[in-house]
Amino acid sequence: MPEATTVRTTSVTSVQLAGDYFHGYTVVGLLAAIGVIFVAVAFGAGRLLRPVVPTPEKLLTYECGVDPVGEGWAHTQVRYYVYAFLYVIFAVDSIFLFPWATVFAAPGFGAATLVEMFIFLGFLAVGLLYAWKKGVLEWT
């Protein structure tokens, strides 16, 4: 008889654990559904409340406030992409520095994290030096 009681207790406990486990997903699913409903209501209200007065100017293709004139193809300088790429590199660097600073402040991680950060900053410095030597940073 004691074995049957043990089995029953184990099955009840596993069902309870499964209920606790799926409760977290239920909350996340409910919040996602509320978010989708909120966005759908906002877009629906905007569609119902906005004035619809199509004019030829409104039907033109919008290009950053400039009237579209000429061909659809335009040459773009590569340096814009290079500056954007350099910005992304240093933005990632700054995002990496904050967690490093918090780990560096923790006891027992000082020397190892300091060496790792100098290696990381060394790689970035070599990349920046390479870009400078190639003349990428020159705005001509």
mmCIF file of N, CA and C in Angstrom:
data_model
loop_
_atom_site.group_PDB
_atom_site.id
_atom_site.type_symbol
_atom_site.label_atom_id
_atom_site.label_comp_id
_atom_site.label_asym_id
_atom_site.label_seq_id
_atom_site.Cartn_x
_atom_site.Cartn_y
_atom_site.Cartn_z
ATOM 1 N N MET A 1 0.790 -1.202 0.000
ATOM 2 C CA MET A 1 0.000 0.000 0.000
ATOM 3 C C MET A 1 0.838 1.275 0.000
ATOM 4 N N PRO A 2 1.938 1.362 0.717
ATOM 5 C CA PRO A 2 2.700 2.610 0.724
ATOM 6 C C PRO A 2 3.235 2.972 -0.657
ATOM 7 N N GLU A 3 3.499 1.975 -1.513
ATOM 8 C CA GLU A 3 4.023 2.278 -2.837
ATOM 9 C C GLU A 3 2.990 3.022 -3.690
ATOM 10 N N ALA A 4 1.737 2.646 -3.615
ATOM 11 C CA ALA A 4 0.682 3.309 -4.383
ATOM 12 C C ALA A 4 0.549 4.764 -3.954
ATOM 13 N N THR A 5 0.678 5.029 -2.676
ATOM 14 C CA THR A 5 0.600 6.406 -2.178
ATOM 15 C C THR A 5 1.754 7.227 -2.724
ATOM 16 N N THR A 6 2.941 6.644 -2.785
ATOM 17 C CA THR A 6 4.110 7.340 -3.306
ATOM 18 C C THR A 6 3.929 7.670 -4.773
ATOM 19 N N VAL A 7 3.392 6.741 -5.552
ATOM 20 C CA VAL A 7 3.171 6.975 -6.973
ATOM 21 C C VAL A 7 2.157 8.097 -7.167
ATOM 22 N N ARG A 8 1.083 8.074 -6.389
ATOM 23 C CA ARG A 8 0.053 9.108 -6.504
ATOM 24 C C ARG A 8 0.640 10.481 -6.158
ATOM 25 N N THR A 9 1.444 10.572 -5.129
ATOM 26 C CA THR A 9 2.053 11.842 -4.736
ATOM 27 C C THR A 9 2.990 12.346 -5.820
ATOM 28 N N THR A 10 3.748 11.453 -6.434
ATOM 29 C CA THR A 10 4.668 11.840 -7.489
ATOM 30 C C THR A 10 3.915 12.360 -8.703
ATOM 31 N N SER A 11 2.822 11.699 -9.092
ATOM 32 C CA SER A 11 2.069 12.159 -10.254
ATOM 33 C C SER A 11 1.400 13.496 -9.985
ATOM 34 N N VAL A 12 0.915 13.715 -8.775
ATOM 35 C CA VAL A 12 0.303 14.997 -8.438
ATOM 36 C C VAL A 12 1.365 16.090 -8.457
ATOM 37 N N THR A 13 2.542 15.783 -7.943
ATOM 38 C CA THR A 13 3.621 16.768 -7.923
ATOM 39 C C THR A 13 4.060 17.122 -9.335
ATOM 40 N N SER A 14 4.164 16.135 -10.228
ATOM 41 C CA SER A 14 4.584 16.431 -11.598
ATOM 42 C C SER A 14 3.527 17.241 -12.342
ATOM 43 N N VAL A 15 2.247 16.961 -12.073
ATOM 44 C CA VAL A 15 1.180 17.750 -12.691
ATOM 45 C C VAL A 15 1.227 19.187 -12.174
ATOM 46 N N GLN A 16 1.479 19.337 -10.885
ATOM 47 C CA GLN A 16 1.567 20.675 -10.306
ATOM 48 C C GLN A 16 2.771 21.429 -10.876
ATOM 49 N N LEU A 17 3.906 20.745 -11.044
ATOM 50 C CA LEU A 17 5.086 21.375 -11.626
ATOM 51 C C LEU A 17 4.829 21.778 -13.073
ATOM 52 N N ALA A 18 4.142 20.921 -13.815
ATOM 53 C CA ALA A 18 3.815 21.259 -15.202
ATOM 54 C C ALA A 18 2.894 22.469 -15.249
ATOM 55 N N GLY A 19 1.940 22.556 -14.320
ATOM 56 C CA GLY A 19 1.050 23.715 -14.263
ATOM 57 C C GLY A 19 1.817 24.988 -13.952
ATOM 58 N N ASP A 20 2.770 24.923 -13.026
ATOM 59 C CA ASP A 20 3.596 26.092 -12.709
ATOM 60 C C ASP A 20 4.468 26.475 -13.902
ATOM 61 N N TYR A 21 4.967 25.467 -14.605
ATOM 62 C CA TYR A 21 5.835 25.714 -15.755
ATOM 63 C C TYR A 21 5.069 26.432 -16.870
ATOM 64 N N PHE A 22 3.877 25.963 -17.185
ATOM 65 C CA PHE A 22 3.101 26.560 -18.263
ATOM 66 C C PHE A 22 2.418 27.855 -17.855
ATOM 67 N N HIS A 23 2.334 28.136 -16.563
ATOM 68 C CA HIS A 23 1.747 29.397 -16.108
ATOM 69 C C HIS A 23 2.559 30.585 -16.627
ATOM 70 N N GLY A 24 3.877 30.475 -16.622
ATOM 71 C CA GLY A 24 4.729 31.544 -17.153
ATOM 72 C C GLY A 24 4.475 31.780 -18.628
ATOM 73 N N TYR A 25 4.312 30.717 -19.394
ATOM 74 C CA TYR A 25 4.020 30.855 -20.821
ATOM 75 C C TYR A 25 2.632 31.431 -21.049
ATOM 76 N N THR A 26 1.704 31.104 -20.185
ATOM 77 C CA THR A 26 0.357 31.647 -20.309
ATOM 78 C C THR A 26 0.371 33.158 -20.132
ATOM 79 N N VAL A 27 1.123 33.623 -19.164
ATOM 80 C CA VAL A 27 1.219 35.069 -18.932
ATOM 81 C C VAL A 27 1.866 35.757 -20.137
ATOM 82 N N VAL A 28 2.928 35.191 -20.666
ATOM 83 C CA VAL A 28 3.590 35.782 -21.834
ATOM 84 C C VAL A 28 2.656 35.763 -23.041
ATOM 85 N N GLY A 29 1.949 34.666 -23.252
ATOM 86 C CA GLY A 29 1.006 34.581 -24.367
ATOM 87 C C GLY A 29 -0.127 35.586 -24.227
ATOM 88 N N LEU A 30 -0.613 35.767 -23.010
ATOM 89 C CA LEU A 30 -1.678 36.734 -22.771
ATOM 90 C C LEU A 30 -1.199 38.159 -23.047
ATOM 91 N N LEU A 31 -0.004 38.492 -22.596
ATOM 92 C CA LEU A 31 0.542 39.824 -22.870
ATOM 93 C C LEU A 31 0.766 40.039 -24.373
ATOM 94 N N ALA A 32 1.231 39.011 -25.077
ATOM 95 C CA ALA A 32 1.410 39.127 -26.525
ATOM 96 C C ALA A 32 0.070 39.343 -27.217
ATOM 97 N N ALA A 33 -0.954 38.616 -26.798
ATOM 98 C CA ALA A 33 -2.284 38.790 -27.398
ATOM 99 C C ALA A 33 -2.831 40.185 -27.119
ATOM 100 N N ILE A 34 -2.651 40.685 -25.907
ATOM 101 C CA ILE A 34 -3.096 42.050 -25.587
ATOM 102 C C ILE A 34 -2.354 43.063 -26.443
ATOM 103 N N GLY A 35 -1.056 42.849 -26.639
ATOM 104 C CA GLY A 35 -0.282 43.751 -27.486
ATOM 105 C C GLY A 35 -0.768 43.756 -28.926
ATOM 106 N N VAL A 36 -1.041 42.585 -29.478
ATOM 107 C CA VAL A 36 -1.542 42.488 -30.855
ATOM 108 C C VAL A 36 -2.906 43.162 -30.969
ATOM 109 N N ILE A 37 -3.767 42.933 -29.984
ATOM 110 C CA ILE A 37 -5.094 43.569 -30.005
ATOM 111 C C ILE A 37 -4.964 45.081 -29.909
ATOM 112 N N PHE A 38 -4.077 45.571 -29.056
ATOM 113 C CA PHE A 38 -3.865 47.012 -28.911
ATOM 114 C C PHE A 38 -3.409 47.639 -30.226
ATOM 115 N N VAL A 39 -2.461 47.012 -30.899
ATOM 116 C CA VAL A 39 -1.974 47.537 -32.179
ATOM 117 C C VAL A 39 -3.071 47.482 -33.229
ATOM 118 N N ALA A 40 -3.839 46.389 -33.275
ATOM 119 C CA ALA A 40 -4.919 46.270 -34.254
ATOM 120 C C ALA A 40 -5.988 47.331 -34.019
ATOM 121 N N VAL A 41 -6.335 47.588 -32.769
ATOM 122 C CA VAL A 41 -7.328 48.622 -32.465
ATOM 123 C C VAL A 41 -6.794 50.001 -32.850
ATOM 124 N N ALA A 42 -5.526 50.265 -32.578
ATOM 125 C CA ALA A 42 -4.941 51.566 -32.925
ATOM 126 C C ALA A 42 -4.939 51.780 -34.438
ATOM 127 N N PHE A 43 -4.533 50.769 -35.193
ATOM 128 C CA PHE A 43 -4.537 50.906 -36.654
ATOM 129 C C PHE A 43 -5.962 51.021 -37.194
ATOM 130 N N GLY A 44 -6.886 50.252 -36.639
ATOM 131 C CA GLY A 44 -8.282 50.336 -37.071
ATOM 132 C C GLY A 44 -8.882 51.700 -36.784
ATOM 133 N N ALA A 45 -8.610 52.252 -35.602
ATOM 134 C CA ALA A 45 -9.113 53.590 -35.270
ATOM 135 C C ALA A 45 -8.504 54.634 -36.185
ATOM 136 N N GLY A 46 -7.231 54.490 -36.498
ATOM 137 C CA GLY A 46 -6.590 55.429 -37.420
ATOM 138 C C GLY A 46 -7.207 55.374 -38.806
ATOM 139 N N ARG A 47 -7.518 54.191 -39.253
ATOM 140 C CA ARG A 47 -8.119 54.036 -40.580
ATOM 141 C C ARG A 47 -9.530 54.619 -40.616
ATOM 142 N N LEU A 48 -10.275 54.449 -39.525
ATOM 143 C CA LEU A 48 -11.642 54.967 -39.484
ATOM 144 C C LEU A 48 -11.702 56.485 -39.293
ATOM 145 N N LEU A 49 -10.759 57.046 -38.575
ATOM 146 C CA LEU A 49 -10.831 58.453 -38.208
ATOM 147 C C LEU A 49 -10.078 59.404 -39.147
ATOM 148 N N ARG A 50 -9.184 58.877 -39.976
ATOM 149 C CA ARG A 50 -8.385 59.768 -40.814
ATOM 150 C C ARG A 50 -9.181 60.276 -42.004
ATOM 151 N N PRO A 51 -8.896 61.492 -42.439
ATOM 152 C CA PRO A 51 -9.557 61.977 -43.649
ATOM 153 C C PRO A 51 -8.890 61.373 -44.892
ATOM 154 N N VAL A 52 -9.688 61.049 -45.881
ATOM 155 C CA VAL A 52 -9.170 60.479 -47.122
ATOM 156 C C VAL A 52 -9.440 61.477 -48.242
ATOM 157 N N VAL A 53 -8.405 62.229 -48.621
ATOM 158 C CA VAL A 53 -8.516 63.213 -49.688
ATOM 159 C C VAL A 53 -7.308 63.017 -50.611
ATOM 160 N N PRO A 54 -7.401 62.095 -51.571
ATOM 161 C CA PRO A 54 -6.250 61.858 -52.449
ATOM 162 C C PRO A 54 -6.055 63.020 -53.424
ATOM 163 N N THR A 55 -4.863 63.552 -53.450
ATOM 164 C CA THR A 55 -4.492 64.593 -54.410
ATOM 165 C C THR A 55 -3.286 64.092 -55.184
ATOM 166 N N PRO A 56 -2.987 64.690 -56.340
ATOM 167 C CA PRO A 56 -1.819 64.227 -57.098
ATOM 168 C C PRO A 56 -0.514 64.327 -56.305
ATOM 169 N N GLU A 57 -0.380 65.349 -55.452
ATOM 170 C CA GLU A 57 0.841 65.484 -54.663
ATOM 171 C C GLU A 57 0.970 64.356 -53.636
ATOM 172 N N LYS A 58 -0.161 63.949 -53.078
ATOM 173 C CA LYS A 58 -0.121 62.885 -52.085
ATOM 174 C C LYS A 58 0.180 61.526 -52.715
ATOM 175 N N LEU A 59 -0.122 61.370 -53.978
ATOM 176 C CA LEU A 59 0.092 60.092 -54.641
ATOM 177 C C LEU A 59 1.503 59.954 -55.215
ATOM 178 N N LEU A 60 2.333 61.010 -55.128
ATOM 179 C CA LEU A 60 3.713 60.923 -55.582
ATOM 180 C C LEU A 60 4.538 60.060 -54.640
ATOM 181 N N THR A 61 5.605 59.487 -55.174
ATOM 182 C CA THR A 61 6.529 58.732 -54.345
ATOM 183 C C THR A 61 7.269 59.691 -53.432
ATOM 184 N N TYR A 62 7.348 59.358 -52.159
ATOM 185 C CA TYR A 62 7.997 60.240 -51.181
ATOM 186 C C TYR A 62 9.450 59.831 -51.018
ATOM 187 N N GLU A 63 10.362 60.772 -51.246
ATOM 188 C CA GLU A 63 11.790 60.497 -51.106
ATOM 189 C C GLU A 63 12.429 61.550 -50.217
ATOM 190 N N CYS A 64 12.230 61.442 -48.946
ATOM 191 C CA CYS A 64 12.874 62.320 -47.953
ATOM 192 C C CYS A 64 12.591 63.788 -48.220
ATOM 193 N N GLY A 65 11.409 64.127 -48.641
ATOM 194 C CA GLY A 65 11.044 65.521 -48.839
ATOM 195 C C GLY A 65 11.479 66.102 -50.162
ATOM 196 N N VAL A 66 12.152 65.335 -50.996
ATOM 197 C CA VAL A 66 12.619 65.812 -52.288
ATOM 198 C C VAL A 66 11.701 65.234 -53.360
ATOM 199 N N ASP A 67 11.269 66.091 -54.281
ATOM 200 C CA ASP A 67 10.426 65.601 -55.374
ATOM 201 C C ASP A 67 11.222 64.626 -56.225
ATOM 202 N N PRO A 68 10.638 63.461 -56.533
ATOM 203 C CA PRO A 68 11.360 62.486 -57.342
ATOM 204 C C PRO A 68 11.477 62.967 -58.789
ATOM 205 N N VAL A 69 12.703 63.219 -59.210
ATOM 206 C CA VAL A 69 12.967 63.703 -60.556
ATOM 207 C C VAL A 69 14.086 62.846 -61.142
ATOM 208 N N GLY A 70 13.994 62.502 -62.386
ATOM 209 C CA GLY A 70 15.067 61.756 -63.053
ATOM 210 C C GLY A 70 14.884 60.265 -62.917
ATOM 211 N N GLU A 71 15.995 59.553 -63.081
ATOM 212 C CA GLU A 71 15.972 58.091 -63.045
ATOM 213 C C GLU A 71 15.826 57.568 -61.621
ATOM 214 N N GLY A 72 15.462 56.330 -61.534
ATOM 215 C CA GLY A 72 15.304 55.714 -60.226
ATOM 216 C C GLY A 72 16.621 55.273 -59.617
ATOM 217 N N TRP A 73 17.679 55.202 -60.420
ATOM 218 C CA TRP A 73 18.972 54.743 -59.918
ATOM 219 C C TRP A 73 19.841 55.955 -59.610
ATOM 220 N N ALA A 74 20.518 55.897 -58.503
ATOM 221 C CA ALA A 74 21.440 56.970 -58.130
ATOM 222 C C ALA A 74 22.696 56.346 -57.546
ATOM 223 N N HIS A 75 23.812 56.982 -57.799
ATOM 224 C CA HIS A 75 25.082 56.498 -57.251
ATOM 225 C C HIS A 75 25.225 56.996 -55.814
ATOM 226 N N THR A 76 25.657 56.122 -54.951
ATOM 227 C CA THR A 76 25.876 56.475 -53.561
ATOM 228 C C THR A 76 27.337 56.242 -53.235
ATOM 229 N N GLN A 77 27.918 57.182 -52.541
ATOM 230 C CA GLN A 77 29.323 57.051 -52.182
ATOM 231 C C GLN A 77 29.498 55.942 -51.148
ATOM 232 N N VAL A 78 30.553 55.176 -51.291
ATOM 233 C CA VAL A 78 30.822 54.071 -50.395
ATOM 234 C C VAL A 78 31.172 54.576 -49.006
ATOM 235 N N ARG A 79 31.715 55.776 -48.898
ATOM 236 C CA ARG A 79 32.176 56.265 -47.595
ATOM 237 C C ARG A 79 31.028 56.377 -46.587
ATOM 238 N N TYR A 80 29.808 56.587 -47.048
ATOM 239 C CA TYR A 80 28.685 56.635 -46.116
ATOM 240 C C TYR A 80 28.513 55.292 -45.410
ATOM 241 N N TYR A 81 28.662 54.218 -46.163
ATOM 242 C CA TYR A 81 28.549 52.896 -45.581
ATOM 243 C C TYR A 81 29.714 52.614 -44.634
ATOM 244 N N VAL A 82 30.893 53.101 -44.984
ATOM 245 C CA VAL A 82 32.057 52.892 -44.129
ATOM 246 C C VAL A 82 31.864 53.601 -42.796
ATOM 247 N N TYR A 83 31.365 54.840 -42.828
ATOM 248 C CA TYR A 83 31.114 55.549 -41.576
ATOM 249 C C TYR A 83 30.028 54.853 -40.753
ATOM 250 N N ALA A 84 29.014 54.361 -41.411
ATOM 251 C CA ALA A 84 27.971 53.630 -40.691
ATOM 252 C C ALA A 84 28.549 52.361 -40.066
ATOM 253 N N PHE A 85 29.417 51.683 -40.803
ATOM 254 C CA PHE A 85 30.040 50.469 -40.288
ATOM 255 C C PHE A 85 30.932 50.777 -39.096
ATOM 256 N N LEU A 86 31.713 51.850 -39.178
ATOM 257 C CA LEU A 86 32.550 52.243 -38.047
ATOM 258 C C LEU A 86 31.703 52.612 -36.837
ATOM 259 N N TYR A 87 30.581 53.273 -37.072
ATOM 260 C CA TYR A 87 29.681 53.606 -35.961
ATOM 261 C C TYR A 87 29.166 52.341 -35.290
ATOM 262 N N VAL A 88 28.752 51.365 -36.077
ATOM 263 C CA VAL A 88 28.234 50.119 -35.509
ATOM 264 C C VAL A 88 29.317 49.428 -34.692
ATOM 265 N N ILE A 89 30.539 49.424 -35.189
ATOM 266 C CA ILE A 89 31.632 48.785 -34.456
ATOM 267 C C ILE A 89 31.814 49.433 -33.091
ATOM 268 N N PHE A 90 31.834 50.762 -33.053
ATOM 269 C CA PHE A 90 32.072 51.422 -31.781
ATOM 270 C C PHE A 90 30.834 51.418 -30.888
ATOM 271 N N ALA A 91 29.657 51.304 -31.459
ATOM 272 C CA ALA A 91 28.456 51.143 -30.641
ATOM 273 C C ALA A 91 28.475 49.784 -29.955
ATOM 274 N N VAL A 92 28.876 48.750 -30.671
ATOM 275 C CA VAL A 92 28.998 47.422 -30.077
ATOM 276 C C VAL A 92 30.077 47.440 -28.999
ATOM 277 N N ASP A 93 31.146 48.170 -29.259
ATOM 278 C CA ASP A 93 32.209 48.291 -28.265
ATOM 279 C C ASP A 93 31.687 48.921 -26.985
ATOM 280 N N SER A 94 30.919 49.975 -27.102
ATOM 281 C CA SER A 94 30.400 50.633 -25.893
ATOM 282 C C SER A 94 29.389 49.741 -25.174
ATOM 283 N N ILE A 95 28.620 48.954 -25.921
ATOM 284 C CA ILE A 95 27.676 48.026 -25.286
ATOM 285 C C ILE A 95 28.435 46.920 -24.557
ATOM 286 N N PHE A 96 29.591 46.539 -25.071
ATOM 287 C CA PHE A 96 30.392 45.495 -24.434
ATOM 288 C C PHE A 96 31.117 46.027 -23.202
ATOM 289 N N LEU A 97 31.422 47.312 -23.173
ATOM 290 C CA LEU A 97 32.169 47.871 -22.052
ATOM 291 C C LEU A 97 31.353 47.923 -20.761
ATOM 292 N N PHE A 98 30.059 48.144 -20.839
ATOM 293 C CA PHE A 98 29.255 48.251 -19.619
ATOM 294 C C PHE A 98 29.216 46.945 -18.829
ATOM 295 N N PRO A 99 28.872 45.802 -19.454
ATOM 296 C CA PRO A 99 28.906 44.556 -18.672
ATOM 297 C C PRO A 99 30.315 44.229 -18.183
ATOM 298 N N TRP A 100 31.319 44.575 -18.983
ATOM 299 C CA TRP A 100 32.689 44.336 -18.546
ATOM 300 C C TRP A 100 32.985 45.121 -17.273
ATOM 301 N N ALA A 101 32.534 46.354 -17.204
ATOM 302 C CA ALA A 101 32.790 47.169 -16.024
ATOM 303 C C ALA A 101 32.095 46.599 -14.795
ATOM 304 N N THR A 102 30.908 46.033 -14.974
ATOM 305 C CA THR A 102 30.220 45.452 -13.820
ATOM 306 C C THR A 102 30.899 44.166 -13.364
ATOM 307 N N VAL A 103 31.400 43.367 -14.288
ATOM 308 C CA VAL A 103 32.109 42.145 -13.906
ATOM 309 C C VAL A 103 33.461 42.509 -13.301
ATOM 310 N N PHE A 104 34.107 43.528 -13.835
ATOM 311 C CA PHE A 104 35.405 43.946 -13.333
ATOM 312 C C PHE A 104 35.306 44.403 -11.884
ATOM 313 N N ALA A 105 34.172 44.971 -11.508
ATOM 314 C CA ALA A 105 33.980 45.437 -10.138
ATOM 315 C C ALA A 105 33.745 44.290 -9.168
ATOM 316 N N ALA A 106 33.343 43.132 -9.652
ATOM 317 C CA ALA A 106 33.088 41.990 -8.779
ATOM 318 C C ALA A 106 34.411 41.434 -8.254
ATOM 319 N N PRO A 107 34.428 40.959 -7.019
ATOM 320 C CA PRO A 107 35.678 40.426 -6.466
ATOM 321 C C PRO A 107 36.104 39.137 -7.167
ATOM 322 N N GLY A 108 37.387 39.025 -7.429
ATOM 323 C CA GLY A 108 37.935 37.812 -8.016
ATOM 324 C C GLY A 108 38.027 37.812 -9.522
ATOM 325 N N PHE A 109 37.548 38.838 -10.195
ATOM 326 C CA PHE A 109 37.575 38.863 -11.651
ATOM 327 C C PHE A 109 38.497 39.947 -12.198
ATOM 328 N N GLY A 110 39.195 40.651 -11.374
ATOM 329 C CA GLY A 110 39.943 41.837 -11.771
ATOM 330 C C GLY A 110 40.955 41.620 -12.874
ATOM 331 N N ALA A 111 41.977 40.822 -12.660
ATOM 332 C CA ALA A 111 43.091 40.701 -13.607
ATOM 333 C C ALA A 111 42.659 40.037 -14.918
ATOM 334 N N ALA A 112 41.872 38.985 -14.825
ATOM 335 C CA ALA A 112 41.468 38.253 -16.038
ATOM 336 C C ALA A 112 40.607 39.137 -16.940
ATOM 337 N N THR A 113 39.642 39.834 -16.372
ATOM 338 C CA THR A 113 38.780 40.669 -17.209
ATOM 339 C C THR A 113 39.526 41.889 -17.734
ATOM 340 N N LEU A 114 40.494 42.388 -16.991
ATOM 341 C CA LEU A 114 41.287 43.516 -17.477
ATOM 342 C C LEU A 114 42.103 43.110 -18.703
ATOM 343 N N VAL A 115 42.716 41.941 -18.660
ATOM 344 C CA VAL A 115 43.493 41.447 -19.801
ATOM 345 C C VAL A 115 42.585 41.203 -21.002
ATOM 346 N N GLU A 116 41.412 40.599 -20.770
ATOM 347 C CA GLU A 116 40.479 40.351 -21.873
ATOM 348 C C GLU A 116 40.037 41.651 -22.532
ATOM 349 N N MET A 117 39.769 42.664 -21.723
ATOM 350 C CA MET A 117 39.313 43.937 -22.292
ATOM 351 C C MET A 117 40.426 44.607 -23.096
ATOM 352 N N PHE A 118 41.665 44.541 -22.605
ATOM 353 C CA PHE A 118 42.757 45.148 -23.379
ATOM 354 C C PHE A 118 42.979 44.410 -24.697
ATOM 355 N N ILE A 119 42.776 43.101 -24.714
ATOM 356 C CA ILE A 119 42.872 42.356 -25.974
ATOM 357 C C ILE A 119 41.772 42.803 -26.931
ATOM 358 N N PHE A 120 40.551 42.933 -26.413
ATOM 359 C CA PHE A 120 39.424 43.377 -27.238
ATOM 360 C C PHE A 120 39.659 44.792 -27.773
ATOM 361 N N LEU A 121 40.076 45.702 -26.909
ATOM 362 C CA LEU A 121 40.358 47.072 -27.353
ATOM 363 C C LEU A 121 41.542 47.121 -28.304
ATOM 364 N N GLY A 122 42.489 46.191 -28.141
ATOM 365 C CA GLY A 122 43.616 46.109 -29.070
ATOM 366 C C GLY A 122 43.159 45.745 -30.478
ATOM 367 N N PHE A 123 42.239 44.782 -30.572
ATOM 368 C CA PHE A 123 41.688 44.430 -31.887
ATOM 369 C C PHE A 123 40.985 45.630 -32.524
ATOM 370 N N LEU A 124 40.213 46.352 -31.721
ATOM 371 C CA LEU A 124 39.534 47.532 -32.251
ATOM 372 C C LEU A 124 40.533 48.608 -32.685
ATOM 373 N N ALA A 125 41.591 48.793 -31.912
ATOM 374 C CA ALA A 125 42.606 49.789 -32.255
ATOM 375 C C ALA A 125 43.319 49.408 -33.543
ATOM 376 N N VAL A 126 43.605 48.138 -33.726
ATOM 377 C CA VAL A 126 44.249 47.692 -34.969
ATOM 378 C C VAL A 126 43.322 47.933 -36.162
ATOM 379 N N GLY A 127 42.035 47.662 -36.001
ATOM 380 C CA GLY A 127 41.074 47.914 -37.081
ATOM 381 C C GLY A 127 40.954 49.393 -37.406
ATOM 382 N N LEU A 128 40.937 50.234 -36.382
ATOM 383 C CA LEU A 128 40.864 51.673 -36.603
ATOM 384 C C LEU A 128 42.139 52.190 -37.248
ATOM 385 N N LEU A 129 43.280 51.680 -36.826
ATOM 386 C CA LEU A 129 44.553 52.082 -37.434
ATOM 387 C C LEU A 129 44.600 51.661 -38.906
ATOM 388 N N TYR A 130 44.103 50.468 -39.203
ATOM 389 C CA TYR A 130 44.057 50.003 -40.594
ATOM 390 C C TYR A 130 43.164 50.912 -41.441
ATOM 391 N N ALA A 131 41.998 51.281 -40.896
ATOM 392 C CA ALA A 131 41.095 52.174 -41.627
ATOM 393 C C ALA A 131 41.737 53.542 -41.827
ATOM 394 N N TRP A 132 42.449 54.027 -40.835
ATOM 395 C CA TRP A 132 43.116 55.329 -40.957
ATOM 396 C C TRP A 132 44.231 55.278 -41.991
ATOM 397 N N LYS A 133 45.029 54.195 -41.997
ATOM 398 C CA LYS A 133 46.124 54.047 -42.963
ATOM 399 C C LYS A 133 45.596 53.944 -44.397
ATOM 400 N N LYS A 134 44.450 53.295 -44.582
ATOM 401 C CA LYS A 134 43.857 53.160 -45.918
ATOM 402 C C LYS A 134 43.179 54.445 -46.387
ATOM 403 N N GLY A 135 43.060 55.443 -45.509
ATOM 404 C CA GLY A 135 42.430 56.704 -45.891
ATOM 405 C C GLY A 135 40.935 56.674 -45.847
ATOM 406 N N VAL A 136 40.366 55.701 -45.166
ATOM 407 C CA VAL A 136 38.926 55.587 -45.100
ATOM 408 C C VAL A 136 38.312 56.742 -44.314
ATOM 409 N N LEU A 137 39.023 57.240 -43.327
ATOM 410 C CA LEU A 137 38.494 58.281 -42.467
ATOM 411 C C LEU A 137 38.624 59.685 -43.064
ATOM 412 N N GLU A 138 39.157 59.790 -44.248
ATOM 413 C CA GLU A 138 39.288 61.086 -44.924
ATOM 414 C C GLU A 138 37.965 61.434 -45.589
ATOM 415 N N TRP A 139 37.432 62.601 -45.328
ATOM 416 C CA TRP A 139 36.200 63.047 -45.959
ATOM 417 C C TRP A 139 36.570 64.031 -47.058
ATOM 418 N N THR A 140 36.602 63.533 -48.303
ATOM 419 C CA THR A 140 37.033 64.400 -49.417
ATOM 420 C C THR A 140 35.878 64.720 -50.327
#
